[in-house]
Amino acid sequence: MTSVLRSRVLLPLALLGVVGCEKEEPPRTVDIPVVALVGAEPFACGSTYTNVGTTKTTYEPMDFRVYVHDVRLLTTDGQEVPVTLEDSTWQHGGVALLDFANKDGLCTQGTEGMNMALKGTVPLGEYAGLRFRLGVPETLNHGDVSTAPAPLNDTGLFWSWRFGYLFTRIEGRTTGLPKGHVMHLGSTDCAPPPEGQTTGTAGCTNNNRPEVRLDTFNLETGKVVMDLGAFFSGSDLDTNATGTAEGCMSSQADSDCAPLFERLGLGFGAQAANPAAQSFIRAE
């Protein structure tokens, strides 16, 4: 075989060898810790907290659980990259349940287990921020809770009378409300299921899925903080608006919801939504 012919044969083979050796980079595993605080103190069922809210009341936890979805990382050049959440007892279909309540103290409605992390994978890259939404996405919010996979199978986190999930269930006994102050966030003014269906809805007027924007977040050392002290800082937890539920069940007619919605960046009444005003959740 001549040298010219040999080179013509070997060159394509060499190129095939190069192509064959190329492999996709494995994704990066992420494990984002999420901690609950009441001001400067760690949240724990069975504990008692003082100086909470505008009346500086005493607060005893009864529940603290939060659904999140649409988790994204922000690259150093400002691009959003979705996090693929792994399926587990606490995560399914891109939804995670953060559960800070065991059965200690007054938290009798909770579960023994707790979950304080978001776990998944992302493509390799440089990341500088974190974003996600509270709640369950519309595509999953109005199904049959009795047949849903974990963590969407908890009937204690489903509003049967509102045709959807409680995105947050935060409850605690205070000095003025010994039966408990509740903060239940969820979609409201939802129409019944479409004709001929037993699940779903024809739509909700108030979707109430606030976006959390943590534009500075260190993926190696950072943590997400959910701070009930900051969340309740503008609320009177000892009194309740006449004729309404004790606390806030997301009704636009309940004035007790106004300061809480503000701290979630949600609109309330004539006040427009303002994600930049969200102060319940921060990065550390």
Phi, psi and omega in degrees: 000130181292161180295327180293314181296319180298319181294325180292329179281317186287329182297310177299323179296321179295319179296320178298322179296321179295314180298317182295335181277346180291131179230148176289139178291136178295149180291162178270132177278135177237142179220095188263113180287143176233123182243151178250134178231162165235094190068237181268357185258142176297140177284137175202133173298141184095348177269164177234135183240142180246165176061044180258134177076184185291336180265004181054047184283171171267135186234125177243116186298143174238339180187152175198096178222141186219127171272141172225156177205182179053050181280130182222149170257151181252124179285168181296340177258015171090010179272142178269132180236119181296142172268127175275104181287134178286145177282134181199190176299330186255353184220137176200136175059031180085005179248137177236143174252118174266119188236110182257003187247121168263208182256015179287157175057232182271002184276058185283342183270353183279194179243161178296321183281158176224155178223124183227047180198154170248123186236136179181203181223155174218160173298154176300144180169178177259123185238143185229356183208171183218139176220147175198171178242143171284147173105185178252133182299155184304325183294341182244355192283342189235031180271198181264107184297333183289340180245001182287150176284159173298141007264022182265011184256013182272108182294339177287351178244027180231129178269090181298327181281349175245004177060045178181180184275154164282116180288325171228145169230099182239118184222147178196148177275136178238173181300316183274340180235076185295341176278347176119136171263130182246148168230098179251112177261135176188172176291141183232168184054050180267134178286156177299169177303150176304155183305132179088359180243151179258347177230171180092186179207157176275005177130154179240138180290319182242105184284324172056051174242083184291146176266133176259123182244105177252086189285349172236111181210126179269111184293338181276320188236353187280165175216153175267134181244125171253111191248107179291333176299313177292321182298319184266006188299334180255011186247142170270107183270003181259344179232164185223140178302135184301134175078014180237169177297154181287096184116227182221123173246034173073011179285134176290349178267359184256109183296339177295340180280338188304307181292330178289318177296323178299318181284349172264354183079014181269153175284150176213122182059232181279350181279120182287156176299143180215088182305332181291342181274356181299122182229001178291324187238135179218171177254142173227000000 
